[in-house]
Coordinates of C-alpha atoms in Angstrom, one line a residue:
X1303 CA 0.0 0.2 0.1
X1304 CA 1.5 3.3 -1.2
X1305 CA 1.2 6.1 1.6
X1306 CA 2.6 10.1 1.9
X1307 CA 5.0 11.8 -1.5
X1308 CA 4.8 8.6 -3.4
X1309 CA 0.7 8.6 -2.4
X1310 CA 0.4 12.2 -3.8
X1311 CA 2.7 11.6 -6.9
X1312 CA 1.1 8.6 -8.3
X1313 CA -2.8 10.5 -7.1
X1314 CA -1.5 13.4 -9.2
X1315 CA -0.2 10.6 -11.9
X1316 CA -3.7 8.9 -11.6
X1317 CA -5.4 12.4 -12.4
X1318 CA -3.7 13.1 -15.3
X1319 CA -4.0 10.1 -16.5
X1320 CA -7.9 10.5 -16.2
X1321 CA -7.6 13.7 -18.5
X1322 CA -5.3 12.3 -21.4
X1323 CA -8.0 8.7 -21.3
X1324 CA -11.1 12.3 -21.9
X1325 CA -9.9 14.4 -23.3
X1326 CA -7.0 13.0 -26.2
X1327 CA -8.4 9.0 -26.3
X1328 CA -11.9 9.4 -26.5
X1329 CA -12.5 7.0 -23.2
X1330 CA -15.8 7.7 -22.2
X1331 CA -15.4 9.7 -19.0
X1332 CA -18.0 6.7 -16.4
X1333 CA -14.7 4.2 -17.7
X1334 CA -11.8 6.9 -17.4
X1335 CA -12.7 7.8 -14.4
X1336 CA -13.3 4.0 -12.5
X1337 CA -10.5 2.7 -14.4
X1338 CA -8.2 4.9 -11.9
X1339 CA -10.5 4.6 -8.8
X1340 CA -10.1 1.3 -9.5
X1341 CA -6.0 1.3 -9.7
X1342 CA -6.2 4.2 -6.6
X1343 CA -7.6 2.0 -4.9
X1344 CA -5.8 -1.7 -5.6
X1345 CA -2.8 0.7 -5.1
X1346 CA -3.7 2.8 -1.9
X1347 CA -6.2 0.5 0.5
X1348 CA -4.3 -1.7 2.5
X1349 CA -7.1 -4.6 2.8
X1350 CA -8.3 -5.0 -0.7
X1351 CA -12.0 -7.0 0.1
X1352 CA -12.8 -3.9 1.0
X1353 CA -12.6 -1.7 -2.4
X1354 CA -15.8 -3.6 -4.0
X1355 CA -17.8 -2.4 -0.8
X1356 CA -15.9 1.2 -1.0
X1357 CA -16.5 2.0 -4.9
X1358 CA -20.4 0.8 -4.1
X1359 CA -20.8 3.5 -1.8
X1360 CA -19.5 6.0 -4.0
X1361 CA -21.1 5.5 -6.1
X1362 CA -24.4 4.8 -4.8
X1363 CA -23.7 7.7 -2.5
X1364 CA -23.8 9.6 -5.6
X1365 CA -27.4 9.0 -6.4
X1366 CA -28.3 9.8 -2.7
X1367 CA -27.2 12.8 -2.2
X1368 CA -28.0 14.4 -5.5
X1369 CA -29.6 11.7 -8.3
X1370 CA -33.1 12.4 -7.4
X1371 CA -32.1 16.1 -7.6
X1372 CA -30.6 16.3 -11.1
X1373 CA -34.0 14.4 -12.9
X1374 CA -36.2 16.5 -10.8
X1375 CA -35.1 19.7 -11.5
X1376 CA -33.6 18.7 -15.9
X1377 CA -37.9 17.8 -15.1
X1378 CA -38.4 21.4 -13.6
X1379 CA -36.8 22.8 -17.2
X1380 CA -38.2 20.7 -19.7
X1381 CA -41.5 21.9 -18.1
X1382 CA -40.5 25.3 -18.5
X1383 CA -39.3 24.6 -21.9
X1384 CA -42.2 23.5 -23.7
X1385 CA -44.3 25.8 -21.7
X1386 CA -43.2 28.9 -23.4
X1387 CA -42.6 29.6 -19.7
X1388 CA -38.6 30.0 -19.5
X1389 CA -38.5 32.3 -22.9
X1390 CA -40.7 34.2 -20.6
X1391 CA -38.2 34.5 -17.6
X1392 CA -35.8 35.1 -20.1
X1393 CA -37.5 38.2 -21.7
X1394 CA -37.7 39.2 -18.1
X1395 CA -34.6 39.4 -17.4
X1396 CA -33.1 40.8 -20.9
X1397 CA -35.7 44.1 -19.6
X1398 CA -34.0 43.9 -16.8
X1399 CA -30.0 43.8 -17.4
X1400 CA -30.5 45.0 -20.9
X1401 CA -30.2 42.8 -24.3
X1402 CA -26.3 43.1 -24.0
X1403 CA -25.1 42.1 -21.1
X1404 CA -27.0 38.0 -20.3
X1405 CA -23.6 36.9 -19.0
X1406 CA -23.8 40.0 -16.3
X1407 CA -27.3 38.0 -15.2
X1408 CA -26.5 34.7 -15.2
X1409 CA -23.3 35.4 -12.6
X1410 CA -25.5 37.6 -10.4
X1411 CA -28.4 34.9 -10.0
X1412 CA -27.0 32.0 -9.8
X1413 CA -24.6 34.9 -7.0
X1414 CA -28.3 34.4 -5.1
X1415 CA -29.8 31.6 -5.3
X1416 CA -26.9 29.5 -3.7
X1417 CA -27.1 31.1 -0.5
X1418 CA -29.9 29.0 0.0
X1419 CA -28.9 26.5 -2.8
X1420 CA -27.0 23.8 -3.7
X1421 CA -24.9 25.0 -6.3
X1422 CA -25.7 21.6 -8.6
X1423 CA -29.3 22.2 -7.5
X1424 CA -29.0 25.3 -8.5
X1425 CA -27.1 25.2 -11.7
X1426 CA -30.1 22.2 -13.0
X1427 CA -33.6 24.7 -11.8
X1428 CA -31.8 27.7 -13.1
X1429 CA -30.2 26.1 -16.9
X1430 CA -34.0 26.6 -18.7
X1431 CA -33.6 30.7 -18.0
X1432 CA -29.7 30.2 -19.3
X1433 CA -30.9 27.9 -22.7
X1434 CA -32.8 30.7 -22.9
X1435 CA -31.5 34.1 -22.8
X1436 CA -28.9 32.7 -25.1
X1437 CA -31.6 32.2 -27.5
X1438 CA -33.0 35.5 -26.8
X1439 CA -29.9 37.6 -27.5
X1440 CA -27.9 35.2 -29.6
X1441 CA -24.7 35.4 -26.9
X1442 CA -22.5 32.4 -26.5
X1443 CA -23.9 29.6 -24.3
X1444 CA -20.3 28.9 -23.2
X1445 CA -19.9 32.2 -21.6
X1446 CA -23.7 31.9 -19.9
X1447 CA -22.9 28.4 -18.6
X1448 CA -19.7 29.7 -17.3
X1449 CA -21.2 33.2 -15.9
X1450 CA -23.6 31.6 -13.8
X1451 CA -21.4 28.4 -13.5
X1452 CA -19.2 31.3 -11.0
X1453 CA -22.2 32.4 -10.2
X1454 CA -23.5 29.8 -7.6
X1455 CA -20.2 28.8 -6.9
X1456 CA -18.7 32.0 -4.7
X1457 CA -21.8 31.3 -2.8
X1458 CA -21.8 28.2 -2.3
X1459 CA -18.0 27.8 -0.7
X1460 CA -18.9 31.4 1.0
X1461 CA -21.6 31.8 3.1
X1462 CA -24.1 30.4 4.9
X1463 CA -26.7 28.7 5.6
X1464 CA -25.1 26.2 2.4
X1465 CA -23.7 23.2 4.7
X1466 CA -19.4 23.9 4.5
X1467 CA -19.3 27.9 5.4
X1468 CA -21.9 26.5 8.7
X1469 CA -20.5 24.0 9.7
X1470 CA -16.6 25.6 9.6
X1471 CA -17.3 28.6 11.1
X1472 CA -18.8 26.5 14.2
X1473 CA -16.4 25.0 14.3
X1474 CA -14.0 27.8 13.9
X1475 CA -15.5 30.0 16.6
X1476 CA -15.5 27.7 19.6
X1477 CA -11.9 26.6 18.8
X1478 CA -11.4 30.0 20.4
X1479 CA -14.2 30.9 22.7
X1480 CA -16.1 32.8 20.4
X1481 CA -20.0 33.2 20.2
X1482 CA -20.9 31.7 16.6
X1483 CA -21.2 35.0 15.0
X1484 CA -23.4 33.9 10.9
X1485 CA -24.0 37.4 10.3
X1486 CA -20.9 37.9 10.1
X1487 CA -19.2 35.1 7.9
X1488 CA -22.1 36.4 5.4
X1489 CA -21.0 40.4 4.9
X1490 CA -17.4 38.7 4.7
X1491 CA -18.7 35.6 2.3
X1492 CA -20.6 38.5 0.7
X1493 CA -17.3 41.7 0.8
X1494 CA -14.7 38.7 -0.4
X1495 CA -17.9 37.8 -3.1
X1496 CA -16.9 41.2 -5.6
X1497 CA -13.2 39.8 -6.3
X1498 CA -14.1 36.4 -7.3
X1499 CA -17.1 37.5 -9.2
X1500 CA -16.2 40.6 -11.3
X1501 CA -13.1 37.8 -12.1
X1502 CA -15.8 35.4 -13.0
X1503 CA -17.3 36.7 -15.1
X1504 CA -14.2 38.4 -17.6
X1505 CA -13.2 34.7 -17.3
X1506 CA -16.6 34.2 -19.1
X1507 CA -16.8 36.1 -21.3
X1508 CA -12.9 35.3 -22.1
X1509 CA -13.1 31.0 -22.4
X1510 CA -17.2 32.2 -24.5
X1511 CA -14.6 33.4 -27.6
X1512 CA -13.0 30.3 -27.7
X1513 CA -14.9 27.3 -26.9
X1514 CA -18.0 27.0 -28.1
X1515 CA -21.3 24.2 -26.5
X1516 CA -24.2 22.3 -28.7
X1517 CA -26.4 24.5 -28.0
X1518 CA -25.1 27.3 -29.1
X1519 CA -26.8 30.0 -31.2
X1520 CA -27.4 30.1 -34.6
X1521 CA -27.7 32.0 -37.6
X1522 CA -28.7 28.9 -40.4
X1523 CA -32.6 30.3 -41.0
X1524 CA -34.3 26.8 -40.5
X1525 CA -32.7 25.4 -37.5
X1526 CA -32.4 28.8 -36.0
X1527 CA -36.1 30.2 -36.2
X1528 CA -36.2 34.3 -35.4
X1529 CA -36.7 34.6 -31.0
X1530 CA -39.7 36.4 -32.5
X1531 CA -41.5 33.3 -34.2
X1532 CA -40.3 31.1 -31.4
X1533 CA -42.4 33.1 -29.4
X1534 CA -44.9 32.4 -31.5
X1535 CA -45.6 29.2 -32.2
X1536 CA -46.4 28.6 -28.9
X1537 CA -49.2 30.7 -28.9
X1538 CA -49.5 32.8 -25.1
X1539 CA -46.8 33.5 -22.5
X1540 CA -47.1 32.4 -19.6
X1541 CA -46.9 35.5 -17.5
X1542 CA -43.5 36.9 -15.1
X1543 CA -45.3 35.0 -12.3
X1544 CA -46.4 31.8 -13.8
X1545 CA -43.7 31.6 -15.4
X1546 CA -40.8 32.1 -12.1
X1547 CA -43.2 30.3 -9.5
X1548 CA -41.5 26.5 -10.5
X1549 CA -38.2 28.0 -9.3
X1550 CA -38.4 30.5 -7.1
X1551 CA -41.2 28.2 -4.9
X1552 CA -38.5 25.7 -4.5
X1553 CA -36.0 28.2 -3.8
X1554 CA -38.1 29.6 -1.7
X1555 CA -38.9 26.1 0.4
X1556 CA -35.9 25.9 0.1
X1557 CA -34.0 29.7 1.9
X1558 CA -37.0 29.7 4.4
X1559 CA -35.7 25.8 5.4
X1560 CA -32.3 27.8 5.9
X1561 CA -33.1 30.2 7.5
X1562 CA -34.9 28.6 9.8
X1563 CA -32.1 26.6 10.6
X1564 CA -29.8 28.3 10.6
X1565 CA -32.3 30.3 13.7
X1566 CA -31.6 26.8 16.2
X1567 CA -35.5 26.1 14.9
X1568 CA -37.6 24.4 13.3
X1569 CA -40.9 24.1 11.7
X1570 CA -41.8 20.3 10.6
X1571 CA -44.0 21.4 7.6
X1572 CA -41.3 24.4 6.3
X1573 CA -38.7 21.6 7.3
X1574 CA -40.5 19.0 5.0
X1575 CA -40.5 20.8 2.1
X1576 CA -37.3 23.2 2.4
X1577 CA -35.6 19.8 1.5
X1578 CA -33.9 20.1 -2.7
X1579 CA -36.4 16.5 -3.5
X1580 CA -39.1 17.8 -2.7
X1581 CA -38.9 21.3 -3.0
X1582 CA -38.6 20.2 -6.6
X1583 CA -40.8 17.4 -6.8
X1584 CA -43.7 21.1 -5.4
X1585 CA -41.2 22.3 -8.8
X1586 CA -42.0 20.0 -11.2
X1587 CA -46.3 20.1 -9.9
X1588 CA -46.6 23.5 -10.7
X1589 CA -44.8 22.9 -14.3
X1590 CA -47.3 19.8 -14.4
X1591 CA -50.2 22.9 -14.1
X1592 CA -48.5 25.0 -16.5
X1593 CA -48.1 22.5 -19.2
X1594 CA -52.0 21.6 -18.3
X1595 CA -53.0 25.1 -18.8
X1596 CA -51.6 25.2 -22.3
X1597 CA -53.5 21.7 -22.9
X1598 CA -50.4 19.9 -23.2
X1599 CA -50.7 17.5 -20.8
X1600 CA -50.7 14.5 -22.4
X1601 CA -46.7 15.0 -24.0
X1602 CA -46.1 14.5 -20.4
X1603 CA -45.4 11.3 -20.6
X1604 CA -43.3 12.3 -23.4
X1605 CA -41.8 14.7 -21.7
X1606 CA -40.6 12.5 -18.8
X1607 CA -39.3 10.0 -20.8
X1608 CA -37.2 12.2 -22.6
X1609 CA -35.9 13.5 -19.0
X1610 CA -34.9 10.2 -17.6
X1611 CA -32.8 9.4 -21.9
X1612 CA -30.6 12.6 -20.5
X1613 CA -30.1 12.7 -16.8
X1614 CA -28.8 8.6 -17.5
X1615 CA -24.9 9.2 -18.4
X1616 CA -25.5 12.3 -15.9
X1617 CA -26.0 10.2 -13.4
X1618 CA -23.5 7.6 -14.0
X1619 CA -20.5 9.7 -15.1
X1620 CA -21.6 11.5 -11.9
X1621 CA -21.8 8.6 -9.6
X1622 CA -18.1 7.4 -11.3
X1623 CA -16.8 10.5 -10.3
X1624 CA -18.8 9.6 -6.6
X1625 CA -16.0 6.9 -6.7
X1626 CA -13.1 8.2 -7.3
X1627 CA -13.9 10.6 -4.2
X1628 CA -14.9 8.0 -2.3
X1629 CA -11.6 6.3 -3.0
X1630 CA -9.4 8.9 -2.2
X1631 CA -11.2 9.8 0.7
X1632 CA -10.8 5.3 1.9
X1633 CA -6.6 6.1 1.2
X1634 CA -3.5 8.1 3.4
X1635 CA -3.9 11.1 0.8
X1636 CA -5.9 12.5 3.1
X1637 CA -4.1 12.1 6.5
X1638 CA -0.7 13.3 4.8
X1639 CA -1.9 16.2 4.5
X1640 CA -2.9 17.1 8.0
X1641 CA -0.4 15.2 8.5
X1642 CA 1.7 18.2 7.4
X1643 CA -0.9 21.0 7.6
X1644 CA 2.1 22.8 10.2
X1645 CA 4.4 23.2 7.2
X1646 CA 1.7 25.2 5.9
X1647 CA 1.3 27.3 8.7
X1648 CA 3.7 30.6 8.1
X1649 CA 1.6 31.4 5.1
X1650 CA -1.2 33.1 7.6
X1651 CA -4.5 33.4 5.6
X1652 CA -2.8 31.5 3.1
X1653 CA -2.2 28.3 5.1
X1654 CA -6.7 27.2 5.6
X1655 CA -6.2 28.4 1.6
X1656 CA -4.0 25.7 0.1
X1657 CA -5.2 23.3 3.0
X1658 CA -8.9 23.0 1.4
X1659 CA -7.4 22.8 -2.1
X1660 CA -5.3 20.3 -1.7
X1661 CA -8.6 18.5 -0.3
X1662 CA -10.8 19.4 -2.6
X1663 CA -8.5 18.7 -5.4
X1664 CA -8.4 14.7 -3.9
X1665 CA -11.7 14.2 -3.4
X1666 CA -13.9 16.2 -5.0
X1667 CA -16.1 17.4 -2.9
X1668 CA -15.6 21.8 -1.4
X1669 CA -18.1 20.6 1.1
X1670 CA -15.7 18.2 3.0
X1671 CA -12.7 20.1 2.6
X1672 CA -13.6 22.8 4.3
X1673 CA -15.0 20.9 7.2
X1674 CA -11.8 18.8 7.2
X1675 CA -10.4 22.1 6.5
X1676 CA -12.2 24.1 9.8
X1677 CA -11.0 21.2 11.5
X1678 CA -7.6 20.4 11.3
X1679 CA -7.1 24.8 11.7
X1680 CA -9.7 25.1 14.7
X1681 CA -6.7 23.7 17.1
X1682 CA -4.0 26.0 15.8
X1683 CA -5.9 28.5 15.8
X1684 CA -4.5 30.7 19.6
X1685 CA -1.0 29.7 18.1
X1686 CA -0.7 31.8 14.8
X1687 CA -3.4 34.7 16.7
X1688 CA -6.3 34.3 14.9
X1689 CA -9.0 35.5 18.4
X1690 CA -11.5 37.3 16.8
X1691 CA -13.9 37.1 15.4
X1692 CA -13.4 39.3 12.3
X1693 CA -10.5 37.1 12.4
X1694 CA -12.1 33.6 12.5
X1695 CA -15.2 34.8 9.4
X1696 CA -12.2 35.5 7.6
X1697 CA -10.8 31.9 8.1
X1698 CA -14.4 30.6 7.1
X1699 CA -13.2 33.0 3.7
X1700 CA -9.9 31.7 3.2
X1701 CA -11.1 28.7 3.6
X1702 CA -14.6 28.5 1.0
X1703 CA -11.0 30.2 -1.6
X1704 CA -9.8 27.1 -1.6
X1705 CA -12.8 24.7 -1.7
X1706 CA -13.0 26.6 -5.1
X1707 CA -9.6 24.9 -6.1
X1708 CA -10.1 23.3 -8.9
X1709 CA -13.7 21.1 -10.2
X1710 CA -12.5 18.1 -11.9
X1711 CA -14.2 14.7 -13.0
X1712 CA -13.3 14.0 -9.6
X1713 CA -16.5 17.2 -8.5
X1714 CA -19.9 16.1 -9.3
X1715 CA -21.2 20.3 -9.8
X1716 CA -18.0 20.5 -12.6
X1717 CA -20.2 17.0 -14.2
X1718 CA -24.0 19.0 -14.5
X1719 CA -22.3 21.7 -14.9
X1720 CA -20.2 20.2 -18.5
X1721 CA -23.9 17.4 -19.2
X1722 CA -25.9 20.4 -19.1
X1723 CA -24.0 23.1 -21.0
X1724 CA -23.9 20.9 -23.2
X1725 CA -19.7 20.5 -24.0
X1726 CA -17.3 18.0 -24.1
X1727 CA -15.4 16.8 -21.0
X1728 CA -11.9 18.1 -22.9
X1729 CA -14.0 21.6 -23.2
X1730 CA -14.8 21.2 -19.0
X1731 CA -11.9 21.3 -18.1
X1732 CA -11.1 24.4 -20.5
X1733 CA -14.2 26.4 -18.7
X1734 CA -15.1 24.6 -15.7
X1735 CA -11.5 23.4 -14.5
X1736 CA -10.1 27.0 -15.3
X1737 CA -12.4 29.1 -14.1
X1738 CA -12.4 27.4 -10.5
X1739 CA -9.0 28.3 -10.7
X1740 CA -9.4 32.0 -11.6
X1741 CA -12.6 32.8 -9.2
X1742 CA -10.3 30.5 -6.1
X1743 CA -7.4 33.3 -5.7
X1744 CA -9.8 36.2 -7.1
X1745 CA -11.7 35.0 -3.7
X1746 CA -7.6 33.9 -2.1
X1747 CA -6.7 38.0 -3.1
X1748 CA -9.7 39.2 -1.9
X1749 CA -9.9 37.8 1.4
X1750 CA -5.8 38.9 2.2
X1751 CA -6.7 42.8 1.2
X1752 CA -9.8 43.1 4.1
X1753 CA -7.9 41.5 6.3
X1754 CA -5.3 44.8 5.6
X1755 CA -8.1 46.6 7.8
X1756 CA -9.4 43.7 10.0

């Protein structure tokens, strides 16, 4: 069994092999990730009899956490498309921000929505608006995809009531005997979002000129009918409130549940309705009502079937990424990083950033990277002089910035963005992976600037 530096080297080589297999050798991502996961498991797990169980747990864990959410979110999306509600939402957004700035609308909308909602769920739910904005404005699909993804990701890693920042705040504040101040963490998180939001927006504009997706707008007379003709083909569009309801109602339900949880209380009905699966099921019901109102109820079976065919490949590739993360977490790599954390202490706020970045890149989950990093840093806070409430808040955000770096094949969000954004896997590395590196670096720069005045 490999441990320590040899295991770290093998991990880096394994990730490189996986990227080459997917992008150069055209091996399907599912087979590439599963193959690399098995190789790493054989080299890093002492008891090989446990490997099948570990692989099974990683695979099924993804379905448990996000599988149904992806299916229901995609079903909401297709209902919005078929009823014309997505077009109506796009119209409302264009009137608000102007036809020339859909990328700005996406990054801001994503940042707001992901405060109460997981970034994976948020992307699936907001994707119909993105697609309609692309059709409405004729702007780059990739630029809008990346802008939406970056906006969602920043608040997901920075701002409570997302579970990662909440858990980190509890651990770090209690580590130096302070009362948890989530309002301060939210304020610092919002302040430190400025540079990464700007960087994410600029990166989206630039990468949109270089990478193309399958759903880019076309000038072809047959395929690309005018927007006005497209609207006319739906007959009467839903009103603005009805169009937004399948998305807004689930977000409100999840937001209420998170707000009550953050306040230390709960109401059974709100907690039930606020779980992502139930909230999105409510969104599906509202979307079905719109479909019935449009006299297209007889299409619901075919739409459901189409959704399942579309989401199947996404689910299996995402689950393979879960296997890779589970295999790495079951080996000695995480312990190696923990054992050598003291060597990074001299770096100040760069220390928690780099620690979280190592953990994020290794095992894929931002939430796991945030909570694990907080647990490592908490005992060191007094020694390093991080004892005030604002310093604890800056630590939370520093860790969150590291947990952005980088989103690649072992991260479910990578596959959600790549597949729903209709990009190839190799384009996902150019957009999602590179983009999360850009916003992560911008985020820690923002933290260091704020820390000067803290």
